[in-house]
């Protein structure tokens, strides 16, 4: 007999995937440019030219170097190059030993969660959150508790968080810049979080680990800075990927940082290596380990996303839609004009506008609009967004 839990995950795809698949079919019927697909977070800007250049140069390397296995944790030179870059940017003192290369942020998170979890442990995250956290926490054998969204500005509701922390709390998962709200945690939020976790860790005599899910770290606007979390809370594991910052989601490349300051750092590093082994995630793609090392200081080009953000935010709020102005990532989290976001998403679908109900992110009454699309898609979709709002206003 197969595994029922795995069957459950495999037999139903996510709402996002379903909408995306629907959009592809619908485009065949009504035409590519008549479907306004805001469902998926696939970067719409190409990878920087330096990535292609790096790959071309790497192709000249001997095949056994390029296509052979690296050590399980990744190529030591690559890891040292990444450590040097992070040290330059954030004033840290990491070495290759603090880095574990992964197949994207998904693996960074699932490895870190598995590495830390013992039966009965609990993780806490904040709505709205990336839906796969539930899968990774459950399959590691832990429970996921969710702090309800603070819809004023999507920062942290500390009173609600404090109530959820207890002796079984193993870790807290944060994601800033956030998918789907676009919020960036302020320095004050990160500082308060660090203080609370230190206080609670002492109170219960436990180590509470903070997993910082950061695939959008580089995608911020208006000069906003993203606090580097380990500089505020020593028990932080950084879960990073190049999927969004270098527009390389299909290449599956990222890393985990386990700083030496983390409680029991040596054993946590070994547990990360063990979890990578247990999940079969050893030796991340070698060509792309080497490619990103060559592009380590290449900045992300966020200008197109910023234009899209401005266009969509201004357009939608002028039409009467309510949403917090995102400071990062490439999503707008919009209050649905009716309480049932699923019904709103279905309604929008009738106008060939595809938006994802917030329920799957643990936040009802909102929809996620991914604006990593062409500017034309946004401009063309505006009349449809206007008609949808008019229909809701007529109903009242
Ligand atoms: N975490 C968040 C918040 C994401 O939005 C995503 C992907 O969209 C991931 C993790 C997974 O990223 P990756 O494609 O690098 O595995």
mmCIF file of C-alpha atoms and ligand atoms in Angstrom:
data_model
loop_
_atom_site.group_PDB
_atom_site.id
_atom_site.type_symbol
_atom_site.label_atom_id
_atom_site.label_comp_id
_atom_site.label_asym_id
_atom_site.label_seq_id
_atom_site.Cartn_x
_atom_site.Cartn_y
_atom_site.Cartn_z
ATOM 1 C CA UNK A 1 0.000 0.000 0.000
ATOM 2 C CA UNK A 2 1.254 3.448 -0.857
ATOM 3 C CA UNK A 3 1.569 6.271 1.642
ATOM 4 C CA UNK A 4 -1.767 8.037 2.176
ATOM 5 C CA UNK A 5 -0.176 11.315 3.235
ATOM 6 C CA UNK A 6 1.956 11.422 0.073
ATOM 7 C CA UNK A 7 -1.050 10.409 -2.017
ATOM 8 C CA UNK A 8 -2.903 13.360 -0.497
ATOM 9 C CA UNK A 9 -0.166 15.823 -1.495
ATOM 10 C CA UNK A 10 0.303 14.340 -4.960
ATOM 11 C CA UNK A 11 -3.284 13.815 -5.996
ATOM 12 C CA UNK A 12 -4.452 17.383 -5.580
ATOM 13 C CA UNK A 13 -2.417 20.182 -7.018
ATOM 14 C CA UNK A 14 -2.238 23.601 -5.423
ATOM 15 C CA UNK A 15 -4.835 26.248 -6.236
ATOM 16 C CA UNK A 16 -2.050 28.268 -7.879
ATOM 17 C CA UNK A 17 -1.080 25.397 -10.179
ATOM 18 C CA UNK A 18 -4.740 24.724 -11.010
ATOM 19 C CA UNK A 19 -5.339 28.354 -11.975
ATOM 20 C CA UNK A 20 -2.134 28.450 -13.998
ATOM 21 C CA UNK A 21 -3.117 25.243 -15.874
ATOM 22 C CA UNK A 22 -6.605 26.680 -16.454
ATOM 23 C CA UNK A 23 -5.017 29.851 -17.874
ATOM 24 C CA UNK A 24 -2.896 27.876 -20.333
ATOM 25 C CA UNK A 25 -5.977 26.012 -21.629
ATOM 26 C CA UNK A 26 -8.068 29.170 -21.760
ATOM 27 C CA UNK A 27 -5.360 30.972 -23.765
ATOM 28 C CA UNK A 28 -5.655 28.279 -26.446
ATOM 29 C CA UNK A 29 -9.356 29.113 -26.764
ATOM 30 C CA UNK A 30 -9.524 32.920 -26.493
ATOM 31 C CA UNK A 31 -5.933 33.890 -27.374
ATOM 32 C CA UNK A 32 -2.728 34.521 -25.417
ATOM 33 C CA UNK A 33 -3.378 38.219 -24.861
ATOM 34 C CA UNK A 34 -6.996 37.831 -23.752
ATOM 35 C CA UNK A 35 -6.182 35.976 -20.529
ATOM 36 C CA UNK A 36 -4.720 38.069 -17.692
ATOM 37 C CA UNK A 37 -2.870 35.474 -15.724
ATOM 38 C CA UNK A 38 -1.667 36.802 -12.361
ATOM 39 C CA UNK A 39 -1.564 33.358 -10.780
ATOM 40 C CA UNK A 40 2.053 32.265 -10.609
ATOM 41 C CA UNK A 41 5.327 33.723 -9.337
ATOM 42 C CA UNK A 42 7.532 32.953 -12.325
ATOM 43 C CA UNK A 43 10.002 35.856 -12.753
ATOM 44 C CA UNK A 44 9.129 37.789 -15.901
ATOM 45 C CA UNK A 45 12.494 39.438 -16.369
ATOM 46 C CA UNK A 46 15.280 37.375 -17.927
ATOM 47 C CA UNK A 47 18.303 36.286 -15.899
ATOM 48 C CA UNK A 48 21.057 38.948 -16.016
ATOM 49 C CA UNK A 49 23.425 38.676 -19.005
ATOM 50 C CA UNK A 50 26.238 37.737 -16.617
ATOM 51 C CA UNK A 51 24.517 34.406 -15.959
ATOM 52 C CA UNK A 52 24.612 33.434 -19.630
ATOM 53 C CA UNK A 53 28.229 34.594 -19.861
ATOM 54 C CA UNK A 54 29.141 32.496 -16.814
ATOM 55 C CA UNK A 55 27.470 29.414 -18.270
ATOM 56 C CA UNK A 56 29.250 29.868 -21.608
ATOM 57 C CA UNK A 57 32.610 30.142 -19.865
ATOM 58 C CA UNK A 58 31.857 27.157 -17.647
ATOM 59 C CA UNK A 59 31.023 25.009 -20.652
ATOM 60 C CA UNK A 60 34.720 25.197 -21.550
ATOM 61 C CA UNK A 61 35.673 23.438 -18.297
ATOM 62 C CA UNK A 62 36.463 19.722 -18.389
ATOM 63 C CA UNK A 63 33.280 17.633 -18.333
ATOM 64 C CA UNK A 64 34.305 15.723 -15.215
ATOM 65 C CA UNK A 65 34.601 19.027 -13.339
ATOM 66 C CA UNK A 66 31.402 20.466 -14.709
ATOM 67 C CA UNK A 67 29.141 17.449 -14.677
ATOM 68 C CA UNK A 68 30.668 15.450 -11.844
ATOM 69 C CA UNK A 69 29.381 15.278 -8.270
ATOM 70 C CA UNK A 70 30.417 17.963 -5.839
ATOM 71 C CA UNK A 71 30.706 17.224 -2.103
ATOM 72 C CA UNK A 72 27.229 16.693 -0.609
ATOM 73 C CA UNK A 73 27.133 20.205 0.899
ATOM 74 C CA UNK A 74 28.331 21.802 -2.333
ATOM 75 C CA UNK A 75 31.621 22.873 -3.871
ATOM 76 C CA UNK A 76 33.830 24.339 -1.081
ATOM 77 C CA UNK A 77 35.146 27.137 -3.315
ATOM 78 C CA UNK A 78 31.627 28.113 -4.300
ATOM 79 C CA UNK A 79 30.526 28.138 -0.670
ATOM 80 C CA UNK A 80 33.530 30.272 0.321
ATOM 81 C CA UNK A 81 32.759 32.727 -2.498
ATOM 82 C CA UNK A 82 29.164 33.035 -1.271
ATOM 83 C CA UNK A 83 30.348 33.425 2.324
ATOM 84 C CA UNK A 84 32.746 36.233 1.300
ATOM 85 C CA UNK A 85 29.930 38.031 -0.497
ATOM 86 C CA UNK A 86 27.490 37.743 2.435
ATOM 87 C CA UNK A 87 30.270 38.917 4.784
ATOM 88 C CA UNK A 88 30.938 41.976 2.624
ATOM 89 C CA UNK A 89 27.264 42.883 2.528
ATOM 90 C CA UNK A 90 26.198 42.154 6.083
ATOM 91 C CA UNK A 91 29.368 42.412 8.173
ATOM 92 C CA UNK A 92 29.319 38.715 9.127
ATOM 93 C CA UNK A 93 32.257 36.283 9.437
ATOM 94 C CA UNK A 94 31.029 33.174 7.668
ATOM 95 C CA UNK A 95 33.137 30.569 5.911
ATOM 96 C CA UNK A 96 32.306 27.768 3.483
ATOM 97 C CA UNK A 97 31.566 25.646 6.531
ATOM 98 C CA UNK A 98 28.470 27.746 7.320
ATOM 99 C CA UNK A 99 26.930 27.161 3.872
ATOM 100 C CA UNK A 100 24.985 24.154 2.567
ATOM 101 C CA UNK A 101 24.013 24.331 -1.120
ATOM 102 C CA UNK A 102 20.437 23.357 -1.959
ATOM 103 C CA UNK A 103 18.027 22.896 -4.825
ATOM 104 C CA UNK A 104 16.225 26.185 -4.201
ATOM 105 C CA UNK A 105 14.473 27.684 -1.200
ATOM 106 C CA UNK A 106 12.032 24.760 -1.128
ATOM 107 C CA UNK A 107 14.929 22.462 -0.262
ATOM 108 C CA UNK A 108 16.515 25.041 2.059
ATOM 109 C CA UNK A 109 13.308 25.098 4.088
ATOM 110 C CA UNK A 110 12.430 21.414 3.983
ATOM 111 C CA UNK A 111 15.998 20.410 4.934
ATOM 112 C CA UNK A 112 16.178 22.944 7.779
ATOM 113 C CA UNK A 113 12.794 21.910 9.181
ATOM 114 C CA UNK A 114 13.659 18.217 9.012
ATOM 115 C CA UNK A 115 17.088 18.840 10.530
ATOM 116 C CA UNK A 116 15.578 20.474 13.619
ATOM 117 C CA UNK A 117 12.439 18.435 14.219
ATOM 118 C CA UNK A 118 11.808 15.760 16.826
ATOM 119 C CA UNK A 119 8.374 14.138 17.233
ATOM 120 C CA UNK A 120 5.913 16.486 18.937
ATOM 121 C CA UNK A 121 7.778 19.679 17.984
ATOM 122 C CA UNK A 122 5.936 22.757 16.802
ATOM 123 C CA UNK A 123 6.730 25.453 14.274
ATOM 124 C CA UNK A 124 4.998 28.801 14.108
ATOM 125 C CA UNK A 125 4.516 30.965 11.044
ATOM 126 C CA UNK A 126 2.556 34.097 10.153
ATOM 127 C CA UNK A 127 -0.423 34.431 7.864
ATOM 128 C CA UNK A 128 -0.309 35.010 4.991
ATOM 129 C CA UNK A 129 2.340 32.314 4.395
ATOM 130 C CA UNK A 130 3.749 30.188 1.556
ATOM 131 C CA UNK A 131 1.422 27.144 1.517
ATOM 132 C CA UNK A 132 4.225 24.581 1.181
ATOM 133 C CA UNK A 133 5.303 25.276 4.791
ATOM 134 C CA UNK A 134 2.410 23.057 5.869
ATOM 135 C CA UNK A 135 3.718 20.181 3.760
ATOM 136 C CA UNK A 136 7.323 20.495 4.932
ATOM 137 C CA UNK A 137 6.426 20.811 8.605
ATOM 138 C CA UNK A 138 3.902 17.947 8.532
ATOM 139 C CA UNK A 139 6.232 15.572 6.688
ATOM 140 C CA UNK A 140 8.996 16.303 9.202
ATOM 141 C CA UNK A 141 6.553 15.132 11.879
ATOM 142 C CA UNK A 142 5.882 18.517 13.474
ATOM 143 C CA UNK A 143 2.807 20.728 13.892
ATOM 144 C CA UNK A 144 2.426 24.140 12.268
ATOM 145 C CA UNK A 145 0.692 26.889 14.262
ATOM 146 C CA UNK A 146 -0.262 30.073 12.426
ATOM 147 C CA UNK A 147 -0.333 33.615 13.805
ATOM 148 C CA UNK A 148 -3.320 35.347 12.176
ATOM 149 C CA UNK A 149 -2.538 38.162 9.749
ATOM 150 C CA UNK A 150 -2.285 41.692 11.004
ATOM 151 C CA UNK A 151 -4.021 43.101 7.933
ATOM 152 C CA UNK A 152 -3.215 46.730 8.847
ATOM 153 C CA UNK A 153 0.309 46.430 7.504
ATOM 154 C CA UNK A 154 1.141 42.674 7.595
ATOM 155 C CA UNK A 155 3.872 43.141 10.192
ATOM 156 C CA UNK A 156 3.832 40.774 13.206
ATOM 157 C CA UNK A 157 0.993 40.611 15.755
ATOM 158 C CA UNK A 158 3.270 40.078 18.764
ATOM 159 C CA UNK A 159 0.491 39.436 21.284
ATOM 160 C CA UNK A 160 -0.864 36.622 19.129
ATOM 161 C CA UNK A 161 2.643 35.227 18.587
ATOM 162 C CA UNK A 162 3.454 35.269 22.288
ATOM 163 C CA UNK A 163 0.360 33.203 23.053
ATOM 164 C CA UNK A 164 1.432 30.493 20.588
ATOM 165 C CA UNK A 165 5.003 30.048 21.844
ATOM 166 C CA UNK A 166 5.350 27.209 24.324
ATOM 167 C CA UNK A 167 7.758 24.514 25.506
ATOM 168 C CA UNK A 168 7.267 22.522 22.279
ATOM 169 C CA UNK A 169 8.161 25.415 19.977
ATOM 170 C CA UNK A 170 11.128 24.373 17.867
ATOM 171 C CA UNK A 171 11.116 27.071 15.252
ATOM 172 C CA UNK A 172 9.543 30.170 13.796
ATOM 173 C CA UNK A 173 9.344 30.599 10.024
ATOM 174 C CA UNK A 174 9.398 34.123 8.632
ATOM 175 C CA UNK A 175 9.345 35.290 5.031
ATOM 176 C CA UNK A 176 10.318 38.884 4.314
ATOM 177 C CA UNK A 177 9.928 40.306 1.684
ATOM 178 C CA UNK A 178 6.715 38.356 1.837
ATOM 179 C CA UNK A 179 4.871 36.196 -0.618
ATOM 180 C CA UNK A 180 1.961 37.090 -0.916
ATOM 181 C CA UNK A 181 1.691 40.461 0.888
ATOM 182 C CA UNK A 182 4.871 42.120 -0.426
ATOM 183 C CA UNK A 183 5.590 43.352 3.107
ATOM 184 C CA UNK A 184 9.162 43.779 4.300
ATOM 185 C CA UNK A 185 9.649 43.385 8.055
ATOM 186 C CA UNK A 186 10.998 46.601 9.496
ATOM 187 C CA UNK A 187 14.110 46.650 11.654
ATOM 188 C CA UNK A 188 11.840 47.306 14.638
ATOM 189 C CA UNK A 189 9.782 44.177 13.874
ATOM 190 C CA UNK A 190 12.894 42.004 13.568
ATOM 191 C CA UNK A 191 14.344 43.455 16.765
ATOM 192 C CA UNK A 192 11.129 42.873 18.734
ATOM 193 C CA UNK A 193 10.905 39.349 17.357
ATOM 194 C CA UNK A 194 14.481 38.635 18.422
ATOM 195 C CA UNK A 195 13.813 39.964 21.934
ATOM 196 C CA UNK A 196 10.652 37.899 22.313
ATOM 197 C CA UNK A 197 12.323 34.687 21.112
ATOM 198 C CA UNK A 198 15.290 35.208 23.429
ATOM 199 C CA UNK A 199 12.971 35.838 26.372
ATOM 200 C CA UNK A 200 10.758 32.819 25.582
ATOM 201 C CA UNK A 201 13.744 30.561 24.949
ATOM 202 C CA UNK A 202 15.073 31.426 28.422
ATOM 203 C CA UNK A 203 11.643 31.091 30.040
ATOM 204 C CA UNK A 204 11.181 27.541 28.696
ATOM 205 C CA UNK A 205 14.865 26.572 28.718
ATOM 206 C CA UNK A 206 14.791 25.732 25.000
ATOM 207 C CA UNK A 207 16.462 26.839 21.780
ATOM 208 C CA UNK A 208 13.953 28.468 19.460
ATOM 209 C CA UNK A 209 15.329 28.537 15.919
ATOM 210 C CA UNK A 210 14.287 31.211 13.465
ATOM 211 C CA UNK A 211 14.091 30.086 9.827
ATOM 212 C CA UNK A 212 14.343 33.099 7.562
ATOM 213 C CA UNK A 213 12.897 32.247 4.152
ATOM 214 C CA UNK A 214 14.495 34.828 1.864
ATOM 215 C CA UNK A 215 14.054 34.136 -1.847
ATOM 216 C CA UNK A 216 12.902 37.751 -2.343
ATOM 217 C CA UNK A 217 15.688 39.375 -0.278
ATOM 218 C CA UNK A 218 16.954 41.375 -3.254
ATOM 219 C CA UNK A 219 13.533 42.335 -4.631
ATOM 220 C CA UNK A 220 12.694 45.555 -2.781
ATOM 221 C CA UNK A 221 11.644 49.041 -3.857
ATOM 222 C CA UNK A 222 11.995 52.680 -2.830
ATOM 223 C CA UNK A 223 15.335 52.146 -1.070
ATOM 224 C CA UNK A 224 13.842 49.808 1.552
ATOM 225 C CA UNK A 225 16.464 47.690 3.323
ATOM 226 C CA UNK A 226 15.838 44.134 4.439
ATOM 227 C CA UNK A 227 17.384 43.566 7.885
ATOM 228 C CA UNK A 228 19.819 40.623 7.809
ATOM 229 C CA UNK A 229 18.120 38.494 10.443
ATOM 230 C CA UNK A 230 21.143 36.620 11.946
ATOM 231 C CA UNK A 231 22.546 40.022 12.940
ATOM 232 C CA UNK A 232 19.532 40.453 15.253
ATOM 233 C CA UNK A 233 18.865 36.907 16.477
ATOM 234 C CA UNK A 234 21.722 34.453 16.832
ATOM 235 C CA UNK A 235 19.617 31.280 16.410
ATOM 236 C CA UNK A 236 18.744 32.078 12.792
ATOM 237 C CA UNK A 237 19.093 29.752 9.804
ATOM 238 C CA UNK A 238 18.950 31.610 6.481
ATOM 239 C CA UNK A 239 17.072 29.822 3.685
ATOM 240 C CA UNK A 240 17.955 31.496 0.403
ATOM 241 C CA UNK A 241 17.574 30.837 -3.311
ATOM 242 C CA UNK A 242 18.444 32.445 -6.633
ATOM 243 C CA UNK A 243 15.025 31.627 -8.100
ATOM 244 C CA UNK A 244 13.816 35.205 -7.931
ATOM 245 C CA UNK A 245 16.944 37.338 -7.412
ATOM 246 C CA UNK A 246 18.635 36.028 -10.577
ATOM 247 C CA UNK A 247 15.423 34.794 -12.279
ATOM 248 C CA UNK A 248 16.585 31.161 -12.146
ATOM 249 C CA UNK A 249 13.622 29.243 -10.665
ATOM 250 C CA UNK A 250 14.012 26.288 -13.001
ATOM 251 C CA UNK A 251 17.678 25.773 -12.194
ATOM 252 C CA UNK A 252 16.933 24.902 -8.563
ATOM 253 C CA UNK A 253 19.792 26.544 -6.744
ATOM 254 C CA UNK A 254 20.038 28.112 -3.303
ATOM 255 C CA UNK A 255 21.664 27.660 0.091
ATOM 256 C CA UNK A 256 21.215 27.400 3.846
ATOM 257 C CA UNK A 257 23.412 29.402 6.217
ATOM 258 C CA UNK A 258 23.940 27.876 9.650
ATOM 259 C CA UNK A 259 25.930 30.539 11.550
ATOM 260 C CA UNK A 260 28.426 29.434 14.226
ATOM 261 C CA UNK A 261 26.469 31.549 16.729
ATOM 262 C CA UNK A 262 23.469 29.185 16.516
ATOM 263 C CA UNK A 263 22.966 27.035 19.661
ATOM 264 C CA UNK A 264 24.708 23.703 19.133
ATOM 265 C CA UNK A 265 25.941 24.953 15.730
ATOM 266 C CA UNK A 266 28.212 21.982 15.019
ATOM 267 C CA UNK A 267 25.425 19.489 15.532
ATOM 268 C CA UNK A 268 22.858 21.606 13.693
ATOM 269 C CA UNK A 269 25.227 21.716 10.684
ATOM 270 C CA UNK A 270 25.576 17.940 10.858
ATOM 271 C CA UNK A 271 21.787 17.582 11.150
ATOM 272 C CA UNK A 272 21.351 19.793 8.069
ATOM 273 C CA UNK A 273 23.758 17.527 6.193
ATOM 274 C CA UNK A 274 21.812 14.528 7.520
ATOM 275 C CA UNK A 275 18.465 15.943 6.457
ATOM 276 C CA UNK A 276 19.861 16.753 3.001
ATOM 277 C CA UNK A 277 20.958 13.131 2.791
ATOM 278 C CA UNK A 278 17.656 11.764 4.103
ATOM 279 C CA UNK A 279 15.667 13.816 1.599
ATOM 280 C CA UNK A 280 18.021 12.943 -1.270
ATOM 281 C CA UNK A 281 18.960 16.594 -1.793
ATOM 282 C CA UNK A 282 22.749 16.243 -1.716
ATOM 283 C CA UNK A 283 25.023 17.895 -4.252
ATOM 284 C CA UNK A 284 22.927 20.716 -5.701
ATOM 285 C CA UNK A 285 23.295 21.173 -9.508
ATOM 286 C CA UNK A 286 27.016 21.724 -10.017
ATOM 287 C CA UNK A 287 26.831 23.845 -13.176
ATOM 288 C CA UNK A 288 24.585 26.289 -11.351
ATOM 289 C CA UNK A 289 26.593 26.210 -8.132
ATOM 290 C CA UNK A 290 29.511 27.436 -10.227
ATOM 291 C CA UNK A 291 27.406 29.860 -12.286
ATOM 292 C CA UNK A 292 25.989 31.677 -9.265
ATOM 293 C CA UNK A 293 29.441 31.888 -7.676
ATOM 294 C CA UNK A 294 30.565 33.818 -10.758
ATOM 295 C CA UNK A 295 27.520 36.120 -10.491
ATOM 296 C CA UNK A 296 27.643 36.561 -6.756
ATOM 297 C CA UNK A 297 27.661 40.340 -6.761
ATOM 298 C CA UNK A 298 25.430 40.887 -9.794
ATOM 299 C CA UNK A 299 22.526 43.096 -8.672
ATOM 300 C CA UNK A 300 18.939 42.063 -9.302
ATOM 301 C CA UNK A 301 17.190 44.277 -11.806
ATOM 302 C CA UNK A 302 13.935 45.235 -10.129
ATOM 303 C CA UNK A 303 13.041 48.197 -12.343
ATOM 304 C CA UNK A 304 10.408 46.325 -14.370
ATOM 305 C CA UNK A 305 8.802 44.928 -11.213
ATOM 306 C CA UNK A 306 8.741 48.361 -9.653
ATOM 307 C CA UNK A 307 7.020 49.816 -12.724
ATOM 308 C CA UNK A 308 4.470 46.994 -12.582
ATOM 309 C CA UNK A 309 3.917 47.500 -8.878
ATOM 310 C CA UNK A 310 3.292 51.215 -9.343
ATOM 311 C CA UNK A 311 0.993 50.697 -12.307
ATOM 312 C CA UNK A 312 -1.079 47.993 -10.660
ATOM 313 C CA UNK A 313 -1.234 49.557 -7.203
ATOM 314 C CA UNK A 314 -2.279 52.952 -8.572
ATOM 315 C CA UNK A 315 -4.712 51.422 -11.085
ATOM 316 C CA UNK A 316 -6.430 49.118 -8.614
ATOM 317 C CA UNK A 317 -6.681 51.553 -5.708
ATOM 318 C CA UNK A 318 -8.151 54.186 -8.062
ATOM 319 C CA UNK A 319 -10.782 51.631 -9.028
ATOM 320 C CA UNK A 320 -11.672 51.160 -5.355
ATOM 321 C CA UNK A 321 -9.724 47.985 -4.533
ATOM 322 C CA UNK A 322 -8.042 48.008 -1.114
ATOM 323 C CA UNK A 323 -4.507 46.788 -0.564
ATOM 324 C CA UNK A 324 -1.324 47.516 1.355
ATOM 325 C CA UNK A 325 1.377 49.058 -0.859
ATOM 326 C CA UNK A 326 4.004 46.335 -1.267
ATOM 327 C CA UNK A 327 7.628 47.214 -0.536
ATOM 328 C CA UNK A 328 9.096 44.042 -1.965
ATOM 329 C CA UNK A 329 8.628 40.708 -3.789
ATOM 330 C CA UNK A 330 6.281 40.847 -6.810
ATOM 331 C CA UNK A 331 2.834 40.337 -5.364
ATOM 332 C CA UNK A 332 -0.094 42.543 -4.422
ATOM 333 C CA UNK A 333 -2.401 41.203 -1.720
ATOM 334 C CA UNK A 334 -5.767 42.750 -2.417
ATOM 335 C CA UNK A 335 -8.882 42.719 -0.255
ATOM 336 C CA UNK A 336 -11.630 40.958 -2.186
ATOM 337 C CA UNK A 337 -14.742 43.105 -2.622
ATOM 338 C CA UNK A 338 -16.761 40.258 -1.055
ATOM 339 C CA UNK A 339 -15.870 38.217 2.053
ATOM 340 C CA UNK A 340 -15.370 34.981 0.088
ATOM 341 C CA UNK A 341 -12.086 35.366 -1.830
ATOM 342 C CA UNK A 342 -12.681 32.033 -3.613
ATOM 343 C CA UNK A 343 -15.967 33.364 -4.998
ATOM 344 C CA UNK A 344 -14.243 36.594 -6.027
ATOM 345 C CA UNK A 345 -11.506 34.634 -7.799
ATOM 346 C CA UNK A 346 -14.196 32.638 -9.659
ATOM 347 C CA UNK A 347 -15.969 35.853 -10.584
ATOM 348 C CA UNK A 348 -12.729 37.384 -11.880
ATOM 349 C CA UNK A 349 -12.134 34.222 -13.908
ATOM 350 C CA UNK A 350 -15.281 35.003 -15.891
ATOM 351 C CA UNK A 351 -13.419 38.116 -17.084
ATOM 352 C CA UNK A 352 -10.307 36.032 -17.773
ATOM 353 C CA UNK A 353 -8.522 37.625 -14.819
ATOM 354 C CA UNK A 354 -6.711 34.951 -12.800
ATOM 355 C CA UNK A 355 -5.977 35.805 -9.165
ATOM 356 C CA UNK A 356 -5.279 33.410 -6.291
ATOM 357 C CA UNK A 357 -7.588 33.297 -3.225
ATOM 358 C CA UNK A 358 -5.693 34.098 -0.027
ATOM 359 C CA UNK A 359 -7.235 31.115 1.781
ATOM 360 C CA UNK A 360 -4.375 28.892 0.648
ATOM 361 C CA UNK A 361 -1.986 31.390 2.289
ATOM 362 C CA UNK A 362 -3.955 31.167 5.538
ATOM 363 C CA UNK A 363 -5.634 34.557 5.052
ATOM 364 C CA UNK A 364 -9.264 34.646 4.001
ATOM 365 C CA UNK A 365 -10.894 37.560 2.199
ATOM 366 C CA UNK A 366 -7.826 38.495 0.121
ATOM 367 C CA UNK A 367 -6.450 37.539 -3.277
ATOM 368 C CA UNK A 368 -2.856 37.432 -4.465
ATOM 369 C CA UNK A 369 -1.982 39.141 -7.715
ATOM 370 C CA UNK A 370 1.463 38.216 -9.078
ATOM 371 C CA UNK A 371 2.752 41.153 -11.048
ATOM 372 C CA UNK A 372 5.795 39.405 -12.481
ATOM 373 C CA UNK A 373 4.065 39.694 -15.860
ATOM 374 C CA UNK A 374 4.503 42.003 -18.832
ATOM 375 C CA UNK A 375 3.495 45.633 -18.403
ATOM 376 C CA UNK A 376 1.099 45.074 -21.316
ATOM 377 C CA UNK A 377 -0.751 42.358 -19.387
ATOM 378 C CA UNK A 378 -1.327 44.831 -16.546
ATOM 379 C CA UNK A 379 -2.478 47.631 -18.867
ATOM 380 C CA UNK A 380 -4.754 45.298 -20.833
ATOM 381 C CA UNK A 381 -6.241 43.820 -17.643
ATOM 382 C CA UNK A 382 -7.288 47.186 -16.169
ATOM 383 C CA UNK A 383 -10.625 47.467 -18.035
ATOM 384 C CA UNK A 384 -11.499 43.951 -16.805
ATOM 385 C CA UNK A 385 -10.594 44.886 -13.206
ATOM 386 C CA UNK A 386 -12.788 47.989 -13.639
ATOM 387 C CA UNK A 387 -15.760 45.950 -14.905
ATOM 388 C CA UNK A 388 -15.402 43.465 -12.056
ATOM 389 C CA UNK A 389 -15.501 46.273 -9.481
ATOM 390 C CA UNK A 390 -18.483 47.887 -11.230
ATOM 391 C CA UNK A 391 -20.372 44.610 -11.022
ATOM 392 C CA UNK A 392 -19.766 44.444 -7.265
ATOM 393 C CA UNK A 393 -20.837 48.058 -6.851
ATOM 394 C CA UNK A 394 -24.030 47.440 -8.884
ATOM 395 C CA UNK A 395 -24.893 44.488 -6.634
ATOM 396 C CA UNK A 396 -24.941 46.684 -3.534
HETATM 397 N N1 LIG B 1 9.409 30.440 -0.163
HETATM 398 C C1 LIG B 1 8.633 31.367 -0.731
HETATM 399 C C2 LIG B 1 8.045 32.420 0.131
HETATM 400 C C3 LIG B 1 8.369 31.343 -2.109
HETATM 401 O O1 LIG B 1 7.578 32.268 -2.646
HETATM 402 C C4 LIG B 1 8.940 30.311 -2.887
HETATM 403 C C5 LIG B 1 8.660 30.215 -4.321
HETATM 404 O O2 LIG B 1 7.869 30.906 -4.893
HETATM 405 C C6 LIG B 1 9.754 29.370 -2.245
HETATM 406 C C7 LIG B 1 9.972 29.457 -0.890
HETATM 407 C C8 LIG B 1 10.392 28.269 -3.026
HETATM 408 O O3 LIG B 1 11.428 28.827 -3.790
HETATM 409 P P1 LIG B 1 12.333 27.967 -4.771
HETATM 410 O O4 LIG B 1 11.701 28.037 -6.119
HETATM 411 O O5 LIG B 1 13.661 28.626 -4.744
HETATM 412 O O6 LIG B 1 12.374 26.579 -4.263
#
